[in-house]
mmCIF file of C-alpha atoms in Angstrom:
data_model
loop_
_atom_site.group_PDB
_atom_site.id
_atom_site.type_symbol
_atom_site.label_atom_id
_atom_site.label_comp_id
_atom_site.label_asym_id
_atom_site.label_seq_id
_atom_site.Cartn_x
_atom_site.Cartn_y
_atom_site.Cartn_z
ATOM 1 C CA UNK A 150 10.959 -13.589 -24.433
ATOM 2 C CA UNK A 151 11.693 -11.567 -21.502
ATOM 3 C CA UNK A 152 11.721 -13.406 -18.153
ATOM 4 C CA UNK A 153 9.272 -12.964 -15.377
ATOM 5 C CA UNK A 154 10.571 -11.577 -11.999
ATOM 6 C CA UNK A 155 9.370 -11.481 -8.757
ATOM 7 C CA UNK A 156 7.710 -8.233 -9.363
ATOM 8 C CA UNK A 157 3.968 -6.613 -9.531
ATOM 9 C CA UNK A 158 3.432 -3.732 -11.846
ATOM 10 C CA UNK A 159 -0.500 -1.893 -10.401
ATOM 11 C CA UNK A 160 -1.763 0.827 -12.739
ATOM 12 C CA UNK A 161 -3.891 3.477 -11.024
ATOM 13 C CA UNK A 162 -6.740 5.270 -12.739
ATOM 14 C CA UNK A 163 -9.118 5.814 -9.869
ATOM 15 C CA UNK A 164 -8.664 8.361 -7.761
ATOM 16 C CA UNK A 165 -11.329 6.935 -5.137
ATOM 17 C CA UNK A 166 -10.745 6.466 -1.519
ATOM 18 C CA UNK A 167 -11.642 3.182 -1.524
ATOM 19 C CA UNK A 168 -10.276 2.116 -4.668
ATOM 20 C CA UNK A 169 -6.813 3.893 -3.891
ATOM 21 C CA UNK A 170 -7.103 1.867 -0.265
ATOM 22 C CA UNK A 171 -7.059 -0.932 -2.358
ATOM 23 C CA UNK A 172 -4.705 -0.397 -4.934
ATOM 24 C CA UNK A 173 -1.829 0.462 -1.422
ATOM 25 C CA UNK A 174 -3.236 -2.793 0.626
ATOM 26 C CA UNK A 175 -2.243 -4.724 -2.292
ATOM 27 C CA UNK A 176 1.202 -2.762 -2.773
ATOM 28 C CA UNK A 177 1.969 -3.234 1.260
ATOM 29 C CA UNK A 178 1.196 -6.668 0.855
ATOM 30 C CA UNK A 179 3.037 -7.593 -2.091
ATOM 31 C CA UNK A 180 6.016 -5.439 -1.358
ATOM 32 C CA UNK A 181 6.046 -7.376 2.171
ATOM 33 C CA UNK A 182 6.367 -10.687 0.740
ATOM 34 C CA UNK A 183 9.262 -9.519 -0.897
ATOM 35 C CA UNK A 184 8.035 -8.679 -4.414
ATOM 36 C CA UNK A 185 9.527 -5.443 -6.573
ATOM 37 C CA UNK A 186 6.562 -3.088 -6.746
ATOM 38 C CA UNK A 187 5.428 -0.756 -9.150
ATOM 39 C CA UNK A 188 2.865 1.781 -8.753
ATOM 40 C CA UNK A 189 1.729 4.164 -12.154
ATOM 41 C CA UNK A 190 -0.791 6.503 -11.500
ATOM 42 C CA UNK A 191 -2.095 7.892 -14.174
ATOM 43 C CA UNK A 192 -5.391 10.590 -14.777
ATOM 44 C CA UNK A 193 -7.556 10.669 -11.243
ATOM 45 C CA UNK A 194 -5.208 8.278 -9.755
ATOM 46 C CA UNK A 195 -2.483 11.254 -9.406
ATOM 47 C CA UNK A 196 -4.266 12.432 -6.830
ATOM 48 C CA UNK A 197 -3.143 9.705 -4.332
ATOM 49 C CA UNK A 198 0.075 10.532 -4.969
ATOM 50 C CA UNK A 199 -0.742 15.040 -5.176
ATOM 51 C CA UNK A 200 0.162 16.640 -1.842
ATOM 52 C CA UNK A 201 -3.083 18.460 -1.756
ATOM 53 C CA UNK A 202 -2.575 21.976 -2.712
ATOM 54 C CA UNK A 203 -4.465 23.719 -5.575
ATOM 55 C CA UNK A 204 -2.775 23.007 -8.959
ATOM 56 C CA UNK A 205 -3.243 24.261 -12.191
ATOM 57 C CA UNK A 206 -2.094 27.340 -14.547
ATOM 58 C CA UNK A 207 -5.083 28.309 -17.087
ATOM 59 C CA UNK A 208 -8.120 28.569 -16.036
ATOM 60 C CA UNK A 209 -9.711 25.606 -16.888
ATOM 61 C CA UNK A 210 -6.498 23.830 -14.958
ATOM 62 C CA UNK A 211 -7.206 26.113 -11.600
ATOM 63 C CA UNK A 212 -10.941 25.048 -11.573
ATOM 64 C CA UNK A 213 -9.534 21.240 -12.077
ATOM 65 C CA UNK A 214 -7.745 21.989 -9.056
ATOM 66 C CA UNK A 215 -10.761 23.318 -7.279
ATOM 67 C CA UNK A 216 -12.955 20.408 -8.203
ATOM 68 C CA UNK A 217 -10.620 17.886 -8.650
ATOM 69 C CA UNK A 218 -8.561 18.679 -5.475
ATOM 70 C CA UNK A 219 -5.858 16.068 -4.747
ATOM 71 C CA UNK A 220 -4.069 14.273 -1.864
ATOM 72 C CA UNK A 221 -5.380 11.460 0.203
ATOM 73 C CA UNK A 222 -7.260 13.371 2.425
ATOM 74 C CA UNK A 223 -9.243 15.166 0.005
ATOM 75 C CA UNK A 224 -10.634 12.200 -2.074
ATOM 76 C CA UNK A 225 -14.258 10.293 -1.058
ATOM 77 C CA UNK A 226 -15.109 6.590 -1.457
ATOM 78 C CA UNK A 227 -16.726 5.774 -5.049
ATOM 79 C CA UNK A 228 -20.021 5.311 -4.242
ATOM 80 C CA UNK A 229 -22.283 7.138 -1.418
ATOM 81 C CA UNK A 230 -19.840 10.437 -0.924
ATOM 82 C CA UNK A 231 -22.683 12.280 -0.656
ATOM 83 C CA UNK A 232 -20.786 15.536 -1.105
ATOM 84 C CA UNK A 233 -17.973 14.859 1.144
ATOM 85 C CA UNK A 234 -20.522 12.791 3.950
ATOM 86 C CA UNK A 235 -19.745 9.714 2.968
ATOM 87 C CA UNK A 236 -16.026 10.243 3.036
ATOM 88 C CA UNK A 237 -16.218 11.418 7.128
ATOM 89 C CA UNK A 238 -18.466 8.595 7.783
ATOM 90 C CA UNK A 239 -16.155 5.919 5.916
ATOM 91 C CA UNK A 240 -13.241 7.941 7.866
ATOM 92 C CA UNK A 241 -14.974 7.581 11.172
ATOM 93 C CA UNK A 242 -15.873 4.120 10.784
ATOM 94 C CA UNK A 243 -12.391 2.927 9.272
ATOM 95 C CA UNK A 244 -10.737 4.713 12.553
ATOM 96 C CA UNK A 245 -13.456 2.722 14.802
ATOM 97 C CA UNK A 246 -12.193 -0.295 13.115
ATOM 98 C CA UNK A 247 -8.650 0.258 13.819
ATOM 99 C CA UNK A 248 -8.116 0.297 9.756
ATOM 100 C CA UNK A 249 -4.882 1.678 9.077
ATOM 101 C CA UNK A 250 -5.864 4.933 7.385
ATOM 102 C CA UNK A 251 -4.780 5.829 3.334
ATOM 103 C CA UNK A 252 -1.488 8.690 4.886
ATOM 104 C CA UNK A 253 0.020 5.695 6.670
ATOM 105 C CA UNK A 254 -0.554 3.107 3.851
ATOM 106 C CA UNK A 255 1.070 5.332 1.891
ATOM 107 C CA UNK A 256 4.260 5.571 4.344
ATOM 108 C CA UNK A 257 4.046 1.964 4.869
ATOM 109 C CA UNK A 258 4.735 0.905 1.219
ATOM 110 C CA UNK A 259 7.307 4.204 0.603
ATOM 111 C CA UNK A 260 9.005 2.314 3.431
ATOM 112 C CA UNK A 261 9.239 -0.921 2.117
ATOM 113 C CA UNK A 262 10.727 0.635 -1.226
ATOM 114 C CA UNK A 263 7.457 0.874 -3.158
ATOM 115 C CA UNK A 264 8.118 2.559 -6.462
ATOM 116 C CA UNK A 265 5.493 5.429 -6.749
ATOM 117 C CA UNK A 266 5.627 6.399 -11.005
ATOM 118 C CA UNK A 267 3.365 9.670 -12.274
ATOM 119 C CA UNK A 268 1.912 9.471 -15.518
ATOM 120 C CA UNK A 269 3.651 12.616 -17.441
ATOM 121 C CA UNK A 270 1.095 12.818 -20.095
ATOM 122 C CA UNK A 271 -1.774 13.059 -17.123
ATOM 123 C CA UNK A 272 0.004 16.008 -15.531
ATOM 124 C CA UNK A 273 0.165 17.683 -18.697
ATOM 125 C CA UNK A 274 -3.201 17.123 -19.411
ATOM 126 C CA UNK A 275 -4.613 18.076 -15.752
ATOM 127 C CA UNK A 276 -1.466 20.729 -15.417
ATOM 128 C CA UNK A 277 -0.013 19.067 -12.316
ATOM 129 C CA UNK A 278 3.423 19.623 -11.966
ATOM 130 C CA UNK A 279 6.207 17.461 -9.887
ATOM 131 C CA UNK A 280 6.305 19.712 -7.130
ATOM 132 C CA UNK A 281 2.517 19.062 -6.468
ATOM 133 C CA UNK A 282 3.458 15.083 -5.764
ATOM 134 C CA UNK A 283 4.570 14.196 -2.530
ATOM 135 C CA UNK A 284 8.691 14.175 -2.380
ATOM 136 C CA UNK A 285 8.662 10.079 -2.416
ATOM 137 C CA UNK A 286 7.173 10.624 -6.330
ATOM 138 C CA UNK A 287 9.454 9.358 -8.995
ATOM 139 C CA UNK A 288 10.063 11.343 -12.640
ATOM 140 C CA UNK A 289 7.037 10.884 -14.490
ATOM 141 C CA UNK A 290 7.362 8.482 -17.413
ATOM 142 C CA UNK A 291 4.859 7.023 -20.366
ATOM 143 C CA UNK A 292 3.344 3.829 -21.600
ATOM 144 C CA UNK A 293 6.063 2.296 -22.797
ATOM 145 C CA UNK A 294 7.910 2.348 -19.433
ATOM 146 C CA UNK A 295 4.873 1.195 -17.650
ATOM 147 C CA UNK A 296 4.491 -1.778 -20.148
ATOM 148 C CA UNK A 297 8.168 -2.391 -19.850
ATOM 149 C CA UNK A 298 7.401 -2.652 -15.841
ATOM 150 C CA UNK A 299 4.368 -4.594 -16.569
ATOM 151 C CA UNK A 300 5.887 -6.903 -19.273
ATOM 152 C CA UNK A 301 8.581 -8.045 -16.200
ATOM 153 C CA UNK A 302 6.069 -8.848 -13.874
ATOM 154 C CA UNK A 303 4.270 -12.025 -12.969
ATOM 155 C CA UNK A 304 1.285 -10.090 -11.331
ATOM 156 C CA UNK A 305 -0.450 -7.085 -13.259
ATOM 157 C CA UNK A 306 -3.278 -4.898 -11.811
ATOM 158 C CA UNK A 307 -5.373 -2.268 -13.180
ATOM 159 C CA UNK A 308 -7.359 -0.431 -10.651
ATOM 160 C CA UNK B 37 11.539 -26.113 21.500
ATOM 161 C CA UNK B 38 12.859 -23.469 19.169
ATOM 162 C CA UNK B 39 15.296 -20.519 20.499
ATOM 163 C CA UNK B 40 14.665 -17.294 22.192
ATOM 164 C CA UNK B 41 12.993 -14.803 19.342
ATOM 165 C CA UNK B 42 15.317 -12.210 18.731
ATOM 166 C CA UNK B 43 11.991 -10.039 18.418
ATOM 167 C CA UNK B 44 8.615 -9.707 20.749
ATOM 168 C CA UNK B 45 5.953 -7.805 18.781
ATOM 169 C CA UNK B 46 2.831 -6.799 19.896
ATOM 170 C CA UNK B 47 -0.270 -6.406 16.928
ATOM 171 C CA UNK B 48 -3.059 -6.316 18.576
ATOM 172 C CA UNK B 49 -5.705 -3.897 17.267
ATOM 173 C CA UNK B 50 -3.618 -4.303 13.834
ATOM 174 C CA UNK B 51 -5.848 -5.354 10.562
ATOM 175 C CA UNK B 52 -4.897 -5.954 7.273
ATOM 176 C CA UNK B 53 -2.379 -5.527 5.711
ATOM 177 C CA UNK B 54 -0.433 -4.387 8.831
ATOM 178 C CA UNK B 55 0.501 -7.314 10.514
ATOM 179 C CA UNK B 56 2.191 -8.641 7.423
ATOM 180 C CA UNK B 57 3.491 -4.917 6.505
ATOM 181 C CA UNK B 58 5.140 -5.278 10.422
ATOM 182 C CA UNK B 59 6.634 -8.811 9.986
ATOM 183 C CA UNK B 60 8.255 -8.101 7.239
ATOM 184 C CA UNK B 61 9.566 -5.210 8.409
ATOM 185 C CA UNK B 62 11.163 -7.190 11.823
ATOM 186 C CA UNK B 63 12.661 -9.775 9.201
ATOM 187 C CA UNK B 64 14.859 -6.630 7.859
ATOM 188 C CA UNK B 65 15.884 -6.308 12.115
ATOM 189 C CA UNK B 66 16.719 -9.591 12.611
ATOM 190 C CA UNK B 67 19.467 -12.047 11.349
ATOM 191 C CA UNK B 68 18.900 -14.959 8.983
ATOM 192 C CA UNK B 69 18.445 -17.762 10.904
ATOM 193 C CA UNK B 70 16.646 -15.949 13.646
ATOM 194 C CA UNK B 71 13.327 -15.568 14.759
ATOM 195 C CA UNK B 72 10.652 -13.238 15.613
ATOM 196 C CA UNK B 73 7.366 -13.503 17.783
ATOM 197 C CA UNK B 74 4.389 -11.732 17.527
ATOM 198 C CA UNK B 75 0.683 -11.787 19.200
ATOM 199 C CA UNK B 76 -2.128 -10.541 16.774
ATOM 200 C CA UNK B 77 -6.006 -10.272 17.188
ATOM 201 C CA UNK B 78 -7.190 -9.824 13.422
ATOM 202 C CA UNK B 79 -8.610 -13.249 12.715
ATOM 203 C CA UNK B 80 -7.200 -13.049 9.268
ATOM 204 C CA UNK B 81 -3.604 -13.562 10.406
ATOM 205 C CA UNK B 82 -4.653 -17.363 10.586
ATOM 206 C CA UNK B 83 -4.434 -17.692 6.693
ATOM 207 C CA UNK B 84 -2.409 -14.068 6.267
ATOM 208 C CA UNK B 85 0.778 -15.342 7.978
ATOM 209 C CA UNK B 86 1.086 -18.440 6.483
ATOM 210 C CA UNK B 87 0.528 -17.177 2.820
ATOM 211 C CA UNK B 88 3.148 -14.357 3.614
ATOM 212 C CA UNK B 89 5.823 -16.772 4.218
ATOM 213 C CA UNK B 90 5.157 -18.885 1.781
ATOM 214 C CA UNK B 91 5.243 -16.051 -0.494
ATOM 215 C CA UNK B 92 8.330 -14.278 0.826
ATOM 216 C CA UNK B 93 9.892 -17.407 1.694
ATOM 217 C CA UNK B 94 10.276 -17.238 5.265
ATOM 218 C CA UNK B 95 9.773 -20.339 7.615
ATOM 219 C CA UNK B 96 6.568 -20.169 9.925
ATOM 220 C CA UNK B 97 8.036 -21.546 13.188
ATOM 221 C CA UNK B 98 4.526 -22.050 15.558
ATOM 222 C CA UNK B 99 0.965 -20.431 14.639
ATOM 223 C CA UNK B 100 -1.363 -20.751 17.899
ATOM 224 C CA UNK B 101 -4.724 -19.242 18.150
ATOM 225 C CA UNK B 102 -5.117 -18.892 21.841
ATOM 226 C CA UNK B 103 -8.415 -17.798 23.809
ATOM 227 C CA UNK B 104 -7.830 -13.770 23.255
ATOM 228 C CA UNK B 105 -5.381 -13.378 20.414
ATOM 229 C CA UNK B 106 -3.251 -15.850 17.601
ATOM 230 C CA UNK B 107 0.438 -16.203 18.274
ATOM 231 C CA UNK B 108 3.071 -16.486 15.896
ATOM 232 C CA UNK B 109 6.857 -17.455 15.413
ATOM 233 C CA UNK B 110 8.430 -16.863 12.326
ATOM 234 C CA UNK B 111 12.058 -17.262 11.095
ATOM 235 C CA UNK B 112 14.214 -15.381 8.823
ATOM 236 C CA UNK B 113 15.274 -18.095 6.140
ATOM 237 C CA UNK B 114 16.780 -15.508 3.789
#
C-alpha cells in the first residue's frame, strides 16, 4: 500500500481556454497551500503547455499544426468560439474583470514549482516535439509515470 | 495586539486564485513566526484565506471586512 502525500496529480486532455483556466486555477491554488503538484497534459491539452509556433513534419502533422495551433493564446473557450469571436470577447471581458489572464497563470504556478509533464505518446501522435513546449516543460513520460504520480496523491483530477 | 507585519501587501483588483497565489508567495519572504498583512477587494477572500491556511497550515492572525476592502493578517507557522 503506498502512502498518500500531500500531493495533487491533474491530467489534462482539453485543450480549451476555459477548461485549461481551470485546470491552472486549481494548480495555483493547490500548489499555494503547499501541496506537490503535478500537471500531465496529454492529446489537446499539449497545447497549454506548446509555445505557439507551427509544429508538425508530414503533412497531415503540418495541417495539425495549422488547425490545431497551440499555446495559450491561440486556444478559444469550449463553447461559443464562434471562430475565434468568442475567444476576444471572453479575453476582453476576463481583462474587464481584472481575471488574471491564462500567460500569467501559467508563470504563477511555474513559480511556485508546479511540475508541468508532456504526454510522449501525444507528441508522437500529433508530431510535437520538446522544443515546441515552453522551456519550463519537463521530459515527456507515459501512463505508468502519471499513475505512479496519481497513485501518491490524495487529490486526482481529470480535466 | 499582535507585532508589526514583516510584510504590507496591497490586492486590490486581485481575483481568484491570486490573492492566495500572492500570500503564499510572501510566506516564502518572511520568517517563521512572522507575519504578513494584506488588504484585498475580491469578496471571496472571506472564505479563500481561511481555507488556505488551514490547508497550508499557516495561522490566520485577524480577517476584517471593512467598508471598501477585507483585511488580513496571517502568520508563518512553518
Amino acid at each position: 500500500m503506498i502512502e498518500k502525500k500531500n500531493k495533487m496529480t491533474l491530467v489534462v486532455l482539453s485543450g480549451d481556454m476555459d477548461k485549461v483556466m481551470a485546470a491552472y486555477i486549481i494548480a495555483n491554488g493547490a500548489a499555494a497551500a503547499g501541496m506537490e503538484v503535478i500537471m500531465f497534459f496529454t492529446f489537446w491539452g499539449l497545447k497549454a503547455i506548446q509555445r505557439g509556433n507551427l509544429t508538425g513534419k508530414s503533412i497531415f502533422g503540418r495541417m495539425l499544426g495549422v488547425m490545431n495551433r497551440g499555446g495559450v493564446d491561440a486556444i478559444g473557450p469550449s463553447r461559443l468560439n464562434m471562430g475565434g469571436m468568442g475567444r476576444w470577447m471572453f479575453k476582453l471581458m476576463m481583462k474587464m474583470h481584472g481575471v488574471t489572464p491564462l500567460n500569467e497563470l501559467r508563470e504563477a504556478a511555474i513559480a511556485l514549482g508546479v511540475h508541468l509533464i508532456p504526454c510522449q505518446m501525444s507528441m508522437d501522435v500529433m508530431e510535437i516535439s520538446c522544443s515546441d513546449l515552453i522551456p519550463e516543460a519537463e521530459e515527456p513520460v507515459g501512463v505508468a509515470v502519471m499513475l505512479e504520480h496519481a497513485n501518491e496523491s490524495s487529490i486526482q483530477y481529470f480535466i | 495586539m499582535t507585532d508589526k507585519p514583516a510584510l504590507s501587501l496591497d490586492f486590490k483588483g486581485l481575483l481568484c486564485p491570486m490573492p492566495v497565489v500572492k500570500i503564499a508567495m510572501a510566506m516564502k519572504q518572511v520568517k517563521v513566526g512572522q507575519t504578513v498583512e494584506a488588504v484585498a477587494t475580491d469578496p471571496g477572500v472571506m472564505a479563500d484565506i481561511p481555507a488556505w491556511a488551514r490547508t497550508s497550515g499557516n495561522e490566520l492572525v485577524e480577517l476584517e471586512k471593512r467598508e471598501k476592502d477585507i483585511r488580513f493578517v496571517v502568520k508563518r507557522a512553518k
